[in-house]
Each structure stands twice: as structure tokens, then as C-alpha cells.
PDB file of C-alpha atoms in Angstrom:
ATOM      1  CA  MET A   1     -14.918  10.621 -18.545  1.00  0.00           C
ATOM      2  CA  SER A   2     -11.731   8.598 -18.002  1.00  0.00           C
ATOM      3  CA  LYS A   3     -11.689   4.822 -17.751  1.00  0.00           C
ATOM      4  CA  PHE A   4      -9.409   3.059 -15.291  1.00  0.00           C
ATOM      5  CA  PRO A   5      -7.851  -0.453 -15.475  1.00  0.00           C
ATOM      6  CA  ILE A   6      -9.472  -2.331 -12.598  1.00  0.00           C
ATOM      7  CA  LEU A   7      -8.564  -5.872 -11.536  1.00  0.00           C
ATOM      8  CA  GLU A   8     -10.558  -6.280  -8.331  1.00  0.00           C
ATOM      9  CA  ILE A   9     -13.224  -4.576  -6.273  1.00  0.00           C
ATOM     10  CA  PHE A  10     -13.814  -6.459  -3.047  1.00  0.00           C
ATOM     11  CA  GLY A  11     -14.784  -6.162   0.592  1.00  0.00           C
ATOM     12  CA  PRO A  12     -15.628  -4.996   3.022  1.00  0.00           C
ATOM     13  CA  THR A  13     -12.624  -6.447   4.784  1.00  0.00           C
ATOM     14  CA  ILE A  14      -9.936  -5.064   7.061  1.00  0.00           C
ATOM     15  CA  GLN A  15      -6.894  -3.123   5.974  1.00  0.00           C
ATOM     16  CA  GLY A  16      -3.960  -5.401   6.777  1.00  0.00           C
ATOM     17  CA  GLU A  17      -1.131  -2.894   6.486  1.00  0.00           C
ATOM     18  CA  GLY A  18       0.190   0.534   7.367  1.00  0.00           C
ATOM     19  CA  MET A  19      -1.339   3.601   8.968  1.00  0.00           C
ATOM     20  CA  VAL A  20      -4.952   2.383   8.976  1.00  0.00           C
ATOM     21  CA  VAL A  21      -4.266  -1.265   9.831  1.00  0.00           C
ATOM     22  CA  GLY A  22      -7.407  -2.973  11.081  1.00  0.00           C
ATOM     23  CA  ARG A  23      -9.684  -0.399   9.432  1.00  0.00           C
ATOM     24  CA  LYS A  24     -12.839  -1.761   7.828  1.00  0.00           C
ATOM     25  CA  THR A  25     -12.576  -0.893   4.142  1.00  0.00           C
ATOM     26  CA  MET A  26     -13.472  -1.712   0.559  1.00  0.00           C
ATOM     27  CA  PHE A  27     -10.639  -2.325  -1.900  1.00  0.00           C
ATOM     28  CA  ILE A  28     -10.216  -1.152  -5.470  1.00  0.00           C
ATOM     29  CA  ARG A  29      -7.167  -2.754  -7.101  1.00  0.00           C
ATOM     30  CA  THR A  30      -5.812  -1.122 -10.236  1.00  0.00           C
ATOM     31  CA  ALA A  31      -3.690  -2.870 -12.851  1.00  0.00           C
ATOM     32  CA  GLY A  32      -0.229  -1.795 -13.918  1.00  0.00           C
ATOM     33  CA  CYS A  33       2.986  -0.988 -12.103  1.00  0.00           C
ATOM     34  CA  ASP A  34       6.277   0.688 -12.947  1.00  0.00           C
ATOM     35  CA  TYR A  35       8.104  -1.647 -10.533  1.00  0.00           C
ATOM     36  CA  GLN A  36       8.628  -5.408 -10.592  1.00  0.00           C
ATOM     37  CA  CYS A  37       9.563  -6.186  -7.001  1.00  0.00           C
ATOM     38  CA  SER A  38      11.149  -9.596  -6.536  1.00  0.00           C
ATOM     39  CA  TRP A  39       8.773 -10.484  -3.680  1.00  0.00           C
ATOM     40  CA  CYS A  40       5.629  -8.724  -4.920  1.00  0.00           C
ATOM     41  CA  ASP A  41       2.494 -10.332  -3.492  1.00  0.00           C
ATOM     42  CA  SER A  42       0.379  -8.746  -6.236  1.00  0.00           C
ATOM     43  CA  ALA A  43       2.501  -9.548  -9.282  1.00  0.00           C
ATOM     44  CA  PHE A  44      -0.670 -10.413 -11.187  1.00  0.00           C
ATOM     45  CA  THR A  45      -1.254  -6.648 -11.450  1.00  0.00           C
ATOM     46  CA  TRP A  46       1.734  -6.254 -13.800  1.00  0.00           C
ATOM     47  CA  ASP A  47       3.074  -9.624 -15.012  1.00  0.00           C
ATOM     48  CA  GLY A  48       0.280 -10.343 -17.507  1.00  0.00           C
ATOM     49  CA  SER A  49      -1.059 -13.410 -15.690  1.00  0.00           C
ATOM     50  CA  ALA A  50      -4.380 -11.674 -14.964  1.00  0.00           C
ATOM     51  CA  LYS A  51      -4.686  -9.544 -18.111  1.00  0.00           C
ATOM     52  CA  GLU A  52      -8.006 -11.209 -18.998  1.00  0.00           C
ATOM     53  CA  GLU A  53      -9.430 -10.003 -15.679  1.00  0.00           C
ATOM     54  CA  ILE A  54      -8.739  -6.302 -16.284  1.00  0.00           C
ATOM     55  CA  GLU A  55     -11.842  -4.169 -16.838  1.00  0.00           C
ATOM     56  CA  MET A  56     -11.713  -0.613 -18.126  1.00  0.00           C
ATOM     57  CA  LEU A  57     -14.279   1.109 -15.924  1.00  0.00           C
ATOM     58  CA  THR A  58     -15.524   4.662 -15.595  1.00  0.00           C
ATOM     59  CA  THR A  59     -15.894   6.341 -12.219  1.00  0.00           C
ATOM     60  CA  GLU A  60     -19.655   5.764 -12.371  1.00  0.00           C
ATOM     61  CA  GLN A  61     -19.166   2.054 -13.061  1.00  0.00           C
ATOM     62  CA  ILE A  62     -16.680   1.734 -10.197  1.00  0.00           C
ATOM     63  CA  MET A  63     -19.059   3.486  -7.809  1.00  0.00           C
ATOM     64  CA  ASP A  64     -21.898   1.193  -8.912  1.00  0.00           C
ATOM     65  CA  ARG A  65     -19.694  -1.870  -8.374  1.00  0.00           C
ATOM     66  CA  LEU A  66     -18.665  -0.678  -4.908  1.00  0.00           C
ATOM     67  CA  LYS A  67     -22.309  -0.312  -3.891  1.00  0.00           C
ATOM     68  CA  GLU A  68     -23.218  -3.655  -5.449  1.00  0.00           C
ATOM     69  CA  VAL A  69     -20.466  -5.513  -3.594  1.00  0.00           C
ATOM     70  CA  GLY A  70     -20.235  -3.563  -0.332  1.00  0.00           C
ATOM     71  CA  LYS A  71     -23.842  -2.364  -0.100  1.00  0.00           C
ATOM     72  CA  ASP A  72     -24.149  -0.057   2.938  1.00  0.00           C
ATOM     73  CA  ARG A  73     -21.470  -1.813   4.992  1.00  0.00           C
ATOM     74  CA  PHE A  74     -18.524   0.561   4.454  1.00  0.00           C
ATOM     75  CA  ASP A  75     -17.448   4.191   4.755  1.00  0.00           C
ATOM     76  CA  HIS A  76     -13.794   3.787   3.726  1.00  0.00           C
ATOM     77  CA  VAL A  77     -12.208   2.786   0.406  1.00  0.00           C
ATOM     78  CA  THR A  78      -8.611   1.722  -0.220  1.00  0.00           C
ATOM     79  CA  ILE A  79      -7.137   2.132  -3.700  1.00  0.00           C
ATOM     80  CA  SER A  80      -4.206  -0.194  -4.277  1.00  0.00           C
ATOM     81  CA  GLY A  81      -2.351  -1.866  -7.121  1.00  0.00           C
ATOM     82  CA  GLY A  82       0.012  -2.266  -8.806  1.00  0.00           C
ATOM     83  CA  ASN A  83       0.745   1.435  -8.610  1.00  0.00           C
ATOM     84  CA  PRO A  84      -2.398   3.602  -8.762  1.00  0.00           C
ATOM     85  CA  ALA A  85      -0.172   6.693  -8.988  1.00  0.00           C
ATOM     86  CA  LEU A  86       0.282   5.848 -12.677  1.00  0.00           C
ATOM     87  CA  LEU A  87      -3.307   7.026 -13.257  1.00  0.00           C
ATOM     88  CA  GLN A  88      -3.214  10.743 -13.944  1.00  0.00           C
ATOM     89  CA  ASN A  89      -6.979  11.325 -13.832  1.00  0.00           C
ATOM     90  CA  LEU A  90      -7.688   9.276 -10.718  1.00  0.00           C
ATOM     91  CA  ASN A  91      -8.892  12.488  -9.060  1.00  0.00           C
ATOM     92  CA  GLN A  92     -12.216  11.882 -10.856  1.00  0.00           C
ATOM     93  CA  LEU A  93     -12.771   8.725  -8.803  1.00  0.00           C
ATOM     94  CA  ILE A  94     -11.397  10.241  -5.586  1.00  0.00           C
ATOM     95  CA  ASP A  95     -13.749  13.227  -5.889  1.00  0.00           C
ATOM     96  CA  ALA A  96     -16.717  10.908  -6.460  1.00  0.00           C
ATOM     97  CA  LEU A  97     -15.834   8.864  -3.380  1.00  0.00           C
ATOM     98  CA  HIS A  98     -15.545  11.995  -1.258  1.00  0.00           C
ATOM     99  CA  ALA A  99     -18.882  13.247  -2.612  1.00  0.00           C
ATOM    100  CA  CYS A 100     -20.419  10.110  -1.082  1.00  0.00           C
ATOM    101  CA  ASP A 101     -18.794  10.873   2.292  1.00  0.00           C
ATOM    102  CA  LEU A 102     -16.297   8.039   1.887  1.00  0.00           C
ATOM    103  CA  ASN A 103     -12.749   8.287   3.224  1.00  0.00           C
ATOM    104  CA  VAL A 104     -10.043   7.290   0.763  1.00  0.00           C
ATOM    105  CA  ALA A 105      -6.748   5.504   1.418  1.00  0.00           C
ATOM    106  CA  LEU A 106      -4.083   4.875  -1.216  1.00  0.00           C
ATOM    107  CA  GLU A 107      -0.655   3.266  -1.287  1.00  0.00           C
ATOM    108  CA  THR A 108       2.125   3.936  -3.786  1.00  0.00           C
ATOM    109  CA  GLN A 109       5.891   3.416  -3.805  1.00  0.00           C
ATOM    110  CA  GLY A 110       6.716   7.081  -4.326  1.00  0.00           C
ATOM    111  CA  SER A 111       7.986   6.808  -7.892  1.00  0.00           C
ATOM    112  CA  ARG A 112       5.429   9.229  -9.368  1.00  0.00           C
ATOM    113  CA  TRP A 113       3.900  12.497  -8.141  1.00  0.00           C
ATOM    114  CA  GLN A 114       0.230  13.260  -8.722  1.00  0.00           C
ATOM    115  CA  PRO A 115      -1.489  16.492  -7.587  1.00  0.00           C
ATOM    116  CA  TRP A 116      -4.414  14.439  -6.322  1.00  0.00           C
ATOM    117  CA  PHE A 117      -2.135  13.054  -3.577  1.00  0.00           C
ATOM    118  CA  LEU A 118      -3.192  16.217  -1.725  1.00  0.00           C
ATOM    119  CA  THR A 119      -6.785  14.956  -1.492  1.00  0.00           C
ATOM    120  CA  ILE A 120      -6.108  11.452  -0.138  1.00  0.00           C
ATOM    121  CA  ASP A 121      -7.266  10.967   3.459  1.00  0.00           C
ATOM    122  CA  ASP A 122      -4.780   8.179   4.282  1.00  0.00           C
ATOM    123  CA  LEU A 123      -1.786   8.259   1.939  1.00  0.00           C
ATOM    124  CA  THR A 124       0.918   5.632   2.381  1.00  0.00           C
ATOM    125  CA  ILE A 125       4.233   6.030   0.560  1.00  0.00           C
ATOM    126  CA  SER A 126       6.007   2.681   0.530  1.00  0.00           C
ATOM    127  CA  PRO A 127       9.529   2.981  -0.953  1.00  0.00           C
ATOM    128  CA  LYS A 128      10.965  -0.406  -1.795  1.00  0.00           C
ATOM    129  CA  PRO A 129      14.031  -1.728   0.074  1.00  0.00           C
ATOM    130  CA  PRO A 130      17.064  -3.544  -1.419  1.00  0.00           C
ATOM    131  CA  SER A 131      15.425  -6.985  -1.291  1.00  0.00           C
ATOM    132  CA  SER A 132      12.924  -5.798  -3.904  1.00  0.00           C
ATOM    133  CA  LYS A 133      15.745  -5.388  -6.487  1.00  0.00           C
ATOM    134  CA  MET A 134      14.299  -1.955  -7.311  1.00  0.00           C
ATOM    135  CA  GLN A 135      16.128   1.383  -7.103  1.00  0.00           C
ATOM    136  CA  THR A 136      14.639   4.249  -5.084  1.00  0.00           C
ATOM    137  CA  ASP A 137      14.258   7.547  -6.950  1.00  0.00           C
ATOM    138  CA  TRP A 138      15.337   9.791  -4.092  1.00  0.00           C
ATOM    139  CA  GLU A 139      14.778  12.994  -6.065  1.00  0.00           C
ATOM    140  CA  MET A 140      11.155  12.055  -6.728  1.00  0.00           C
ATOM    141  CA  LEU A 141      10.592  10.864  -3.175  1.00  0.00           C
ATOM    142  CA  ASP A 142      12.018  14.134  -1.836  1.00  0.00           C
ATOM    143  CA  LYS A 143       9.669  16.068  -4.133  1.00  0.00           C
ATOM    144  CA  ILE A 144       6.615  14.110  -2.955  1.00  0.00           C
ATOM    145  CA  ILE A 145       7.409  14.518   0.738  1.00  0.00           C
ATOM    146  CA  ALA A 146       8.223  18.219   0.307  1.00  0.00           C
ATOM    147  CA  SER A 147       5.013  18.896  -1.627  1.00  0.00           C
ATOM    148  CA  LEU A 148       2.865  17.184   0.975  1.00  0.00           C
ATOM    149  CA  THR A 149       4.712  18.985   3.783  1.00  0.00           C
ATOM    150  CA  GLU A 150       4.218  22.379   2.130  1.00  0.00           C
ATOM    151  CA  GLU A 151       0.483  21.713   1.857  1.00  0.00           C
ATOM    152  CA  ASN A 152       0.211  20.681   5.534  1.00  0.00           C
ATOM    153  CA  ARG A 153      -0.701  17.077   4.674  1.00  0.00           C
ATOM    154  CA  LEU A 154       1.639  15.283   7.098  1.00  0.00           C
ATOM    155  CA  SER A 155      -1.269  14.188   9.297  1.00  0.00           C
ATOM    156  CA  HIS A 156      -2.636  12.317   6.243  1.00  0.00           C
ATOM    157  CA  LEU A 157       0.721  10.786   5.272  1.00  0.00           C
ATOM    158  CA  SER A 158       2.849   7.882   6.395  1.00  0.00           C
ATOM    159  CA  LEU A 159       5.876   5.992   5.159  1.00  0.00           C
ATOM    160  CA  LYS A 160       5.937   2.199   5.181  1.00  0.00           C
ATOM    161  CA  VAL A 161       8.938  -0.038   4.579  1.00  0.00           C
ATOM    162  CA  VAL A 162       8.562  -3.789   4.140  1.00  0.00           C
ATOM    163  CA  VAL A 163      11.449  -5.545   5.868  1.00  0.00           C
ATOM    164  CA  PHE A 164      12.780  -8.955   4.886  1.00  0.00           C
ATOM    165  CA  ASP A 165      16.333  -8.832   6.260  1.00  0.00           C
ATOM    166  CA  GLN A 166      18.962  -6.679   7.951  1.00  0.00           C
ATOM    167  CA  GLU A 167      19.802  -4.780   4.758  1.00  0.00           C
ATOM    168  CA  ASP A 168      16.147  -3.783   4.444  1.00  0.00           C
ATOM    169  CA  LEU A 169      16.124  -2.689   8.071  1.00  0.00           C
ATOM    170  CA  ASP A 170      19.200  -0.532   7.444  1.00  0.00           C
ATOM    171  CA  TYR A 171      17.341   1.015   4.503  1.00  0.00           C
ATOM    172  CA  ALA A 172      14.335   1.724   6.746  1.00  0.00           C
ATOM    173  CA  THR A 173      16.648   3.352   9.289  1.00  0.00           C
ATOM    174  CA  TYR A 174      17.965   5.639   6.560  1.00  0.00           C
ATOM    175  CA  ILE A 175      14.403   6.477   5.452  1.00  0.00           C
ATOM    176  CA  HIS A 176      13.548   7.437   9.022  1.00  0.00           C
ATOM    177  CA  ALA A 177      16.600   9.692   9.278  1.00  0.00           C
ATOM    178  CA  ARG A 178      15.909  11.323   5.903  1.00  0.00           C
ATOM    179  CA  TYR A 179      12.230  12.038   6.660  1.00  0.00           C
ATOM    180  CA  PRO A 180      12.010  12.212  10.472  1.00  0.00           C
ATOM    181  CA  GLU A 181       8.849  14.320  10.382  1.00  0.00           C
ATOM    182  CA  VAL A 182       6.826  11.575   8.641  1.00  0.00           C
ATOM    183  CA  SER A 183       5.282   8.678  10.574  1.00  0.00           C
ATOM    184  CA  LEU A 184       7.090   5.427   9.750  1.00  0.00           C
ATOM    185  CA  PHE A 185       5.630   1.930   9.788  1.00  0.00           C
ATOM    186  CA  LEU A 186       7.871  -1.129   9.527  1.00  0.00           C
ATOM    187  CA  GLN A 187       6.224  -4.265   8.274  1.00  0.00           C
ATOM    188  CA  VAL A 188       7.316  -7.871   8.036  1.00  0.00           C
ATOM    189  CA  GLY A 189       7.701  -9.085   4.460  1.00  0.00           C
ATOM    190  CA  ASN A 190       5.968 -12.245   3.264  1.00  0.00           C
ATOM    191  CA  ASP A 191       8.674 -14.360   1.630  1.00  0.00           C
ATOM    192  CA  ASP A 192       6.542 -17.496   1.110  1.00  0.00           C
ATOM    193  CA  LEU A 193       3.893 -16.614  -1.470  1.00  0.00           C
ATOM    194  CA  SER A 194       3.437 -20.277  -2.471  1.00  0.00           C
ATOM    195  CA  GLU A 195       2.314 -21.530   0.963  1.00  0.00           C
ATOM    196  CA  ILE A 196      -1.327 -22.654   0.756  1.00  0.00           C
ATOM    197  CA  ASP A 197      -1.828 -23.432   4.463  1.00  0.00           C
ATOM    198  CA  PRO A 198      -2.691 -20.199   6.336  1.00  0.00           C
ATOM    199  CA  GLU A 199      -1.649 -21.703   9.675  1.00  0.00           C
ATOM    200  CA  GLN A 200       1.795 -22.648   8.419  1.00  0.00           C
ATOM    201  CA  LEU A 201       2.275 -19.213   6.880  1.00  0.00           C
ATOM    202  CA  ALA A 202       1.102 -17.475  10.045  1.00  0.00           C
ATOM    203  CA  HIS A 203       3.609 -19.422  12.130  1.00  0.00           C
ATOM    204  CA  HIS A 204       6.403 -18.475   9.734  1.00  0.00           C
ATOM    205  CA  LEU A 205       5.443 -14.795   9.586  1.00  0.00           C
ATOM    206  CA  LEU A 206       5.082 -14.499  13.357  1.00  0.00           C
ATOM    207  CA  SER A 207       8.622 -15.803  13.740  1.00  0.00           C
ATOM    208  CA  LYS A 208       9.836 -13.116  11.320  1.00  0.00           C
ATOM    209  CA  TYR A 209       7.731 -10.526  13.144  1.00  0.00           C
ATOM    210  CA  GLU A 210       9.416 -11.442  16.440  1.00  0.00           C
ATOM    211  CA  TRP A 211      12.832 -11.003  14.776  1.00  0.00           C
ATOM    212  CA  LEU A 212      11.857  -7.556  13.483  1.00  0.00           C
ATOM    213  CA  ILE A 213      10.533  -6.483  16.883  1.00  0.00           C
ATOM    214  CA  ASP A 214      13.764  -7.618  18.548  1.00  0.00           C
ATOM    215  CA  GLN A 215      15.901  -5.675  16.061  1.00  0.00           C
ATOM    216  CA  VAL A 216      13.891  -2.482  16.455  1.00  0.00           C
ATOM    217  CA  MET A 217      14.046  -2.729  20.254  1.00  0.00           C
ATOM    218  CA  LEU A 218      17.868  -2.785  20.014  1.00  0.00           C
ATOM    219  CA  SER A 219      17.953   0.371  17.874  1.00  0.00           C
ATOM    220  CA  ASN A 220      18.508   3.822  19.353  1.00  0.00           C
ATOM    221  CA  THR A 221      17.324   5.539  16.153  1.00  0.00           C
ATOM    222  CA  LEU A 222      14.125   3.611  15.404  1.00  0.00           C
ATOM    223  CA  ASN A 223      12.230   4.927  18.410  1.00  0.00           C
ATOM    224  CA  ALA A 224       9.281   6.779  16.870  1.00  0.00           C
ATOM    225  CA  VAL A 225       8.191   3.902  14.629  1.00  0.00           C
ATOM    226  CA  ARG A 226       5.444   1.287  14.566  1.00  0.00           C
ATOM    227  CA  VAL A 227       6.210  -2.373  13.862  1.00  0.00           C
ATOM    228  CA  LEU A 228       3.460  -4.387  12.187  1.00  0.00           C
ATOM    229  CA  PRO A 229       2.778  -7.819  10.753  1.00  0.00           C
ATOM    230  CA  GLN A 230       0.708  -8.257   7.587  1.00  0.00           C
ATOM    231  CA  VAL A 231      -2.568  -8.845   9.404  1.00  0.00           C
ATOM    232  CA  HIS A 232      -4.420 -10.172   6.360  1.00  0.00           C
ATOM    233  CA  ALA A 233      -1.641 -12.711   5.723  1.00  0.00           C
ATOM    234  CA  LEU A 234      -1.871 -13.933   9.314  1.00  0.00           C
ATOM    235  CA  VAL A 235      -5.626 -14.461   8.988  1.00  0.00           C
ATOM    236  CA  TRP A 236      -6.094 -15.588   5.381  1.00  0.00           C
ATOM    237  CA  GLY A 237      -2.617 -16.550   4.199  1.00  0.00           C
ATOM    238  CA  ASN A 238      -1.943 -15.905   0.507  1.00  0.00           C
ATOM    239  CA  LYS A 239      -5.609 -15.874  -0.524  1.00  0.00           C
ATOM    240  CA  ARG A 240      -6.651 -13.154  -2.978  1.00  0.00           C
ATOM    241  CA  GLY A 241      -9.668 -10.883  -2.574  1.00  0.00           C
ATOM    242  CA  VAL A 242      -9.703 -10.572   1.214  1.00  0.00           C
TER     243      VAL A 242
END
């Protein structure tokens, strides 16, 4: 039985982003990422600052922890990171969650393909825009989208682009044109990860959200998109574990 590097298991809370925003869910956060985005709000998953918190857990141990923390107050689990797509045998955990009649959501940047993508109920591919300082692997992203399309999984798939500035919005526009058949969510980026006052951060992010809405309304190509804030950041600010 495989063991997985786990940093956090928490909830239930609401999903603050993407295709299932507002959904009551438990979170499993894995450690490790192949990206180092300049504005990452979960850098502790890859920068070594939380290495003492990582636990190597089996599927059975993760399931026990979920029940211990969430009790009977959830029917949906979100696997996040870091990049959980680095974990080749994660299908063991996904199958166990499904065996307990739990729906599974997962987010990854689209830099790795895993066959178990085909079993995720709510799969979000979140390619990183120019502000991240990362380079998109278009060949891999094409492969992922094509594989999911061929297996009739588009109803379980969405794309999400975090937008900080006009260059990021131009990138999102290109993503939408390249994959028009996939639902696209645009989300305001949190550029103030040091703010400790949730009210101050919420005011700042709502101003950025208004800017993003205005820009999308002026576009004649970004019509079939959804524009979201980071709901959890508006409510809890930069607090972890919510």
C-alpha cells in the first residue's frame, strides 16, 4: 500500500475556488510541487518551511483522519497541494473515497498526466499565467485536454486561470481560444499574502475583482466564462486550514 506526503487534512469548510465554489468539502493537502509560482499562497507545500509537518500516510490512515476530523458532516473531498498530480498511485485513495460514496475534487496545473484523472468527479486544470514566472507546457496541456475529451469527461473538467494583471488576462483569453470546449473560470489573484487583517484584504481583493469584472465585460471573446473572487480569502483572509 502506497504512502502519500500529507500536510493538512481539514474541514469541513467551503471550496473557495473554481467549478465547485461554495461547495461544502473536506480538504486533503499534499506536499510537493513541480512549480514555484511567484505568488503561490501555499508555498509551504514546496519551499521546505513546513517539512516537519509532512506525514507519510496510507490510504487507510487518510480515511481514518478524514472521519476523525469531519465525522459525518461531509460527502465531498478536495485534494489539493502543491501538485497532487505528482503522486502516481493516488488512485488508491480516490478509489477508497468513491467506495465510501464521497465525491472527489482535485486541482492541478496541468504539468503532469495521470490516468486517474479520468476518475475525478470535479477536476480543475489551472495553468499558470505569466505573473507566476512559470512556463506552460502546451504539449502536455494539449495531451491532458485531449485525453479527457476522448473519454467524455468534459462535464467533470474545468480550466481556471488566476488573473493578477492585463498580461494574465491576455493569457486567459488565449487559453479560452485554445480550449473553447472546456468551461473556463477566471479568478482574482491574491497579491497580498502578508496581510493579517481579513477586512483589509477583503477590501483590496474586492477592488481587484471589480477590475477583472470590468475587463471581462469589455471583451467580445470572454463571453462563456465565469468570473470569481477567492471566496475563502474574502471570509478568512490569509489564514491556513479553512
